[in-house]
Short mmCIF file of C-alpha atoms and ligand atoms in Angstrom, two decimals:
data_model
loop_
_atom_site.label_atom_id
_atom_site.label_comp_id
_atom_site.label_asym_id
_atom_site.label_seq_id
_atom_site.Cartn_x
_atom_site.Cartn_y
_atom_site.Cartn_z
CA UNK A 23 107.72 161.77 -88.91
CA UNK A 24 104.36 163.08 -87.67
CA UNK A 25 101.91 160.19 -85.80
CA UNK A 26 99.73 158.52 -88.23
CA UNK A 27 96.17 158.76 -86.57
CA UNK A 28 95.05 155.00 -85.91
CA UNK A 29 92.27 153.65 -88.01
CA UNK A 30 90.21 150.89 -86.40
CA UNK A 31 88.34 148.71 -88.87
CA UNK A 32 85.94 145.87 -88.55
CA UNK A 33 85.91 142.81 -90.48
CA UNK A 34 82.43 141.15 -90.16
CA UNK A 35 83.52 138.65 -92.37
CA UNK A 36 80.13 136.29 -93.42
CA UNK A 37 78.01 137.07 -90.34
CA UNK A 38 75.44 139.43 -89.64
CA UNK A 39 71.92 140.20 -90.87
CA UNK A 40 70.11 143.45 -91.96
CA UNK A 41 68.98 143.69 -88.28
CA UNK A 42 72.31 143.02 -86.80
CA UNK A 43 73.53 145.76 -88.80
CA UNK A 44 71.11 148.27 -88.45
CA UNK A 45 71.63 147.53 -84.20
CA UNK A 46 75.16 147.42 -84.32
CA UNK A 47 75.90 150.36 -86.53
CA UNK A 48 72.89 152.40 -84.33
CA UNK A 49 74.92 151.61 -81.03
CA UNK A 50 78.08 152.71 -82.90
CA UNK A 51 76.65 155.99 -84.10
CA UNK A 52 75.46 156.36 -80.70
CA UNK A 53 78.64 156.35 -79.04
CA UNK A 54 79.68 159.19 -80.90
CA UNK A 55 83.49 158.66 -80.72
CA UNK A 56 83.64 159.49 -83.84
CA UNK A 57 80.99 162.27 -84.65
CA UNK A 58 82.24 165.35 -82.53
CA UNK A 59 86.04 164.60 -82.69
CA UNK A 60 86.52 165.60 -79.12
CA UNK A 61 89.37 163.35 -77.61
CA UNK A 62 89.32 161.21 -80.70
CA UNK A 63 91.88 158.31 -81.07
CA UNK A 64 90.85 156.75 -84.18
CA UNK A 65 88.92 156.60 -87.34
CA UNK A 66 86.18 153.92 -87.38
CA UNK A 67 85.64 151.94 -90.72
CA UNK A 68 82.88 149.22 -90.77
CA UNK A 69 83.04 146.28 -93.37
CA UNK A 70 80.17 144.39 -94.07
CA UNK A 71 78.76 141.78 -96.03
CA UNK A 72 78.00 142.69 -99.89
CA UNK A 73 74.33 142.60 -98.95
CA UNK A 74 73.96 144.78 -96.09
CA UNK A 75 76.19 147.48 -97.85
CA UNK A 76 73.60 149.73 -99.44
CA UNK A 77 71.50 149.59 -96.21
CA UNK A 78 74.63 150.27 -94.02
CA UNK A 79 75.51 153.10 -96.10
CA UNK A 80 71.78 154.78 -95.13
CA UNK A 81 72.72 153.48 -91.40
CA UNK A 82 75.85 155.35 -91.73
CA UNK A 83 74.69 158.88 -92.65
CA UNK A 84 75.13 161.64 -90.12
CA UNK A 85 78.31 160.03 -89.02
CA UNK A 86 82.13 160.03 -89.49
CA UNK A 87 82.30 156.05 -89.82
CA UNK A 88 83.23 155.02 -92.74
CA UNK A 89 82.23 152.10 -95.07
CA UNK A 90 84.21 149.56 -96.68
CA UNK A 91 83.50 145.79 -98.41
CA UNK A 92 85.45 142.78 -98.26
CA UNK A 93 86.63 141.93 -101.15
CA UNK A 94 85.96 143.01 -105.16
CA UNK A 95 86.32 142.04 -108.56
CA UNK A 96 90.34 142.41 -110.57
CA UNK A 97 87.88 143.35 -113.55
CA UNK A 98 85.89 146.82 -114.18
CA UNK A 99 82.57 144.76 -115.38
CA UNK A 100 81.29 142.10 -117.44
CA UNK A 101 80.77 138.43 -117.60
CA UNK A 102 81.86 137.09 -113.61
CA UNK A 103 79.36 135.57 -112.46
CA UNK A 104 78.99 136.12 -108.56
CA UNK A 105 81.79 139.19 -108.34
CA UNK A 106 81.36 142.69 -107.55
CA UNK A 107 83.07 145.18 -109.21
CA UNK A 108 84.93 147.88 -107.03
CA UNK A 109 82.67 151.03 -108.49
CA UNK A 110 79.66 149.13 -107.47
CA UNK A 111 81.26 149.43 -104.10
CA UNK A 112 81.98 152.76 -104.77
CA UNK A 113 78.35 153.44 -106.53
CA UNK A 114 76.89 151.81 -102.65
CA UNK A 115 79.04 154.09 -100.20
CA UNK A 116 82.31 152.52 -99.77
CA UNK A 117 86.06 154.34 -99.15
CA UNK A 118 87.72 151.10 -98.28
CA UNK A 119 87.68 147.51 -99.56
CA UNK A 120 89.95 144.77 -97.70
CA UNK A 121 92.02 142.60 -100.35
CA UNK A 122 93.87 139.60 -99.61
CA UNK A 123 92.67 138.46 -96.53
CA UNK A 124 93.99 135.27 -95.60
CA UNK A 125 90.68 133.60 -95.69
CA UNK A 126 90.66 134.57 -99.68
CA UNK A 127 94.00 133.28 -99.76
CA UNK A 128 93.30 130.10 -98.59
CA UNK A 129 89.25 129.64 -99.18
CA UNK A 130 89.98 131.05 -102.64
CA UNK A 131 93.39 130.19 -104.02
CA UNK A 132 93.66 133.49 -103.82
CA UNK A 133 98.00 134.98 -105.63
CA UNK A 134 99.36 138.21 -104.52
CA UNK A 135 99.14 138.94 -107.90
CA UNK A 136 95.49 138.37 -108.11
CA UNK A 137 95.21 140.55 -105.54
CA UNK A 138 97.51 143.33 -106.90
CA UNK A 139 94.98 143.33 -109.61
CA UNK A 140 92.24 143.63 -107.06
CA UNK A 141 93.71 146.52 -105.40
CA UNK A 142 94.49 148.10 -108.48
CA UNK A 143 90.58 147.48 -109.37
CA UNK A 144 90.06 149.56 -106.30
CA UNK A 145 92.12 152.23 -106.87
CA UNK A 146 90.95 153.31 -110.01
CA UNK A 147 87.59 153.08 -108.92
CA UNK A 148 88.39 155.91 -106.26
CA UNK A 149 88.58 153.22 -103.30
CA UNK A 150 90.96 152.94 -100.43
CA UNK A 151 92.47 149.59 -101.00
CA UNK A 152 93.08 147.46 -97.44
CA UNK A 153 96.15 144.44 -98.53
CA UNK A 154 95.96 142.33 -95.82
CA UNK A 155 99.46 140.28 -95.61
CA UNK A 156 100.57 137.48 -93.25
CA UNK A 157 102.48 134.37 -92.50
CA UNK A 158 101.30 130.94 -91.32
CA UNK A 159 102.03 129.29 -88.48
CA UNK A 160 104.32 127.00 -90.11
CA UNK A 161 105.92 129.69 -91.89
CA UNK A 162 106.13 131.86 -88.46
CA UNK A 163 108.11 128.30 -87.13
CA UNK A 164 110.73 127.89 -89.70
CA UNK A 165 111.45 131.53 -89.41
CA UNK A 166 110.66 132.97 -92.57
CA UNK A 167 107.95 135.58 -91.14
CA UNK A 168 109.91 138.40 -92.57
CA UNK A 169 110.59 136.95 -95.99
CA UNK A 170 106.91 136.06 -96.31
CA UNK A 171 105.38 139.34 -95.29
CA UNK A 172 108.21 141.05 -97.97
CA UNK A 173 106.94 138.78 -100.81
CA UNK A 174 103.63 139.39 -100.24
CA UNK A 175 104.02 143.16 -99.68
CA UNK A 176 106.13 143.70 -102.84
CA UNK A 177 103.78 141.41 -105.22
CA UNK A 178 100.45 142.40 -103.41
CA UNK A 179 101.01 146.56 -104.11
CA UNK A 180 99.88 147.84 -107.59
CA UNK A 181 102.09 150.33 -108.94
CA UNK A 182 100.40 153.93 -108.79
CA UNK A 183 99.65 152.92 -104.68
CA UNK A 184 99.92 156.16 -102.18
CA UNK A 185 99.65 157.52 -98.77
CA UNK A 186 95.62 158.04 -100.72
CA UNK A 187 94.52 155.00 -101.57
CA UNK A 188 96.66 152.53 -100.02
CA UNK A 189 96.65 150.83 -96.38
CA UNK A 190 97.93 147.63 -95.04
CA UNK A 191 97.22 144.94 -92.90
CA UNK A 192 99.71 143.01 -91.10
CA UNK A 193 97.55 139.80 -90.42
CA UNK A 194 99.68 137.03 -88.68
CA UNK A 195 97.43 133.82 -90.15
CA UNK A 196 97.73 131.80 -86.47
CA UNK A 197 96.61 134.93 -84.79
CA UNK A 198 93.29 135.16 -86.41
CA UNK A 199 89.97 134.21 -84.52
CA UNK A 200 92.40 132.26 -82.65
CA UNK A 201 92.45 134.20 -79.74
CA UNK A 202 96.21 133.99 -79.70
CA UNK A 203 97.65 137.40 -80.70
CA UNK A 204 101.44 138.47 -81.31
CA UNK A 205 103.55 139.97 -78.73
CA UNK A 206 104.40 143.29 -78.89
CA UNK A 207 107.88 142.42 -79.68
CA UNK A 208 106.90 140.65 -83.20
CA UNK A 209 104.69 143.36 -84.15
CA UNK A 210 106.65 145.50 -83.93
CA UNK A 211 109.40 143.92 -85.93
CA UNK A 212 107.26 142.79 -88.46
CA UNK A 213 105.39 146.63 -88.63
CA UNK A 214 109.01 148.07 -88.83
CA UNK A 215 110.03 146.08 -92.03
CA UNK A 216 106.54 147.01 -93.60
CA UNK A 217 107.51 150.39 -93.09
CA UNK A 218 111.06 149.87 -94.43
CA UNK A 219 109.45 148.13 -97.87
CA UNK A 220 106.86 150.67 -98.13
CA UNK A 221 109.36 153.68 -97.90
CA UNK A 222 111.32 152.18 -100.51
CA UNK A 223 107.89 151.42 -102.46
CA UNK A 224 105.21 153.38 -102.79
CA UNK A 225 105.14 157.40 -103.41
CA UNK A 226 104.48 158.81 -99.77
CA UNK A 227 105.38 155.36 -98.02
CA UNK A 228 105.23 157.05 -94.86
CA UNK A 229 101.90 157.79 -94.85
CA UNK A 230 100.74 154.68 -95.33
CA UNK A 231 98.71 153.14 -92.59
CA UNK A 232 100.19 149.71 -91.59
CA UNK A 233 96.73 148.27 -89.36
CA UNK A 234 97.82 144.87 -86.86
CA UNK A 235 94.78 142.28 -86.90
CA UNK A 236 94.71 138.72 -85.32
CA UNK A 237 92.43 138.41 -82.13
CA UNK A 238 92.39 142.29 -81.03
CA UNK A 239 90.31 142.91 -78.30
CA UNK A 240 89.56 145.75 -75.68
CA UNK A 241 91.95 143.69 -73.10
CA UNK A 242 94.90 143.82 -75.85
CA UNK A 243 94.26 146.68 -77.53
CA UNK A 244 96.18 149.39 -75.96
CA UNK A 245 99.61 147.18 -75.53
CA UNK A 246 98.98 146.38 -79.89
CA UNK A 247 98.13 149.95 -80.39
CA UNK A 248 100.92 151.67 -79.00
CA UNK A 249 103.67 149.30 -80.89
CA UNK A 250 105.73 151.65 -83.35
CA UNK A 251 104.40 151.54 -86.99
CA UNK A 252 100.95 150.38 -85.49
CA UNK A 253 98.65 152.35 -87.25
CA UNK A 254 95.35 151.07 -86.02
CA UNK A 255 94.09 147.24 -86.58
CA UNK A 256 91.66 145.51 -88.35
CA UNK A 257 89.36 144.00 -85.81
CA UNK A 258 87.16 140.76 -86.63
CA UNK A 259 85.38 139.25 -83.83
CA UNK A 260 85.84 141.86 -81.63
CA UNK A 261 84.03 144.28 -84.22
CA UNK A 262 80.32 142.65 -84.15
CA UNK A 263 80.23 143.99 -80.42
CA UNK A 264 79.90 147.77 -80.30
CA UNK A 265 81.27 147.92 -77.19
CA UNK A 266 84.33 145.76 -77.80
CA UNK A 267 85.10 147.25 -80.91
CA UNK A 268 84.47 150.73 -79.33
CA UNK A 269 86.63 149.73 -76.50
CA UNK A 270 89.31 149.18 -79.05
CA UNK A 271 89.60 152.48 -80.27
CA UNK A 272 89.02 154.05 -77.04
CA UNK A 273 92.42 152.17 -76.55
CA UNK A 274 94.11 154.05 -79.42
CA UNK A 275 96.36 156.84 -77.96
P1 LIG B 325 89.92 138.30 -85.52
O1 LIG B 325 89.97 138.49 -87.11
O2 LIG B 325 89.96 139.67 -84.90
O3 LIG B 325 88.61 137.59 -85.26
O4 LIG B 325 91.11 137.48 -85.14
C1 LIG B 325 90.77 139.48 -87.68
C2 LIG B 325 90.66 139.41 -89.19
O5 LIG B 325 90.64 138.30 -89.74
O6 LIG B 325 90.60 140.45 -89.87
#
């Protein structure tokens, strides 16, 4: 099967300002890893805040980084109060919009089946569609990682999903902001059963990027990166510091 190229994305989660943004994504542009292609690694993807979208989407032109929110609306449009519908996302920019993060899970009672609907949302509206998937610590301890991550893959994935509009985030909960990552060794088992569930899944399974994210840093990045079915990683911390989250995909082979 031919090498998936890695795809490096960063969750700001709620932090940030228009400032921030405007500095970080300047210092990313200016990098220009991703603008010539020469000795490229990785695509870059930057996830904001709702608000800054519009203005990171103006920060963004001239470049090959793409732009992606954090979360949208099951429904197309109408009466939700406080949601954003995935073609608004679409109408301000965005390719990509991260579903099912554990932090919706568990901030928002959020069901893989809510979230099927989300990424559905997304699809239709044209947008890449980032599941994010991933077992608790307690879950990790009693040994059900694998039966977890299947559930949550096989009830999280709208029918329709491709190679086009579909990637995945392996997420392990206990990993994230924790500064505790998984060894290579569990990835990669964990990565390799994605795969298996996606081949059996979704039309052109193999293409579908499978992204590792819990604590990934420059220091870690290359070891994580270079783990079979690794596809890139979805970076939060690490991705408010151009350089660390530059250093990341620099680490991409
Ligand atoms: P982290 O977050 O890199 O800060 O652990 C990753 C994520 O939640 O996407």
């Amino acid at each position: 099967m031919a090498k998936l190229r890695h795809l490096v994305a960063g969750n700001w989660k709620m932090n940030g300002s228009r400032s921030m943004a405007a500095q970080l994504i300047a210092d990313l542009k200016a990098h220009d890893l991703n603008a010539g292609g020469a000795g490229l690694a990785a695509d870059l993807l930057v996830c904001p805040p709702f608000p800054y979208l519009i203005h990171a989407s103006e920060f963004l032109m001239g470049s090959n980084i793409a732009l992606g929110a954090q979360d949208c609306a099951p429904q197309e449009s109408g009466a939700h109060t406080g949601d954003v519908a995935a073609v608004m996302l679409k109408d301000c920019g965005c390719s990509h919009v991260i579903v099912g993060h554990s932090e919706r899970r568990t901030d928002h009672g959020e069901s893989s089946a809510e979230i099927a609907a989300k990424a559905k949302a997304a699809q239709a509206a044209g947008l890449i569609a980032i599941v994010c998937v991933g077992e608790t610590d307690r879950q990790r301890d009693a040994g059900e990682t694998l039966k977890v991550v299947e559930s949550q893959i096989v009830n999280s994935i709208p029918a329709g999903s491709t190679t086009a509009n579909l990637v995945i985030a392996y997420e392990p909960v206990w990993a994230i902001g924790t500064g505790r990552t998984a060894t290579a060794g569990d990835v990669e088992v964990v990565h390799a059963h994605i795969r298996k569930l996606l081949l059996a899944g979704v039309k052109g399974g193999e293409g579908v990027r499978i992204l590792y994210g819990g604590s990934v840093k420059p220091s870690n990045a290359a070891e994580l990166m270079a783990v079979p079915e690794v596809n890139g990683a979805l970076v939060g911390g690490a991705s408010l510091k151009a350089a660390d989250f530059l250093g990341i995909a620099a680490a991409c082979a």
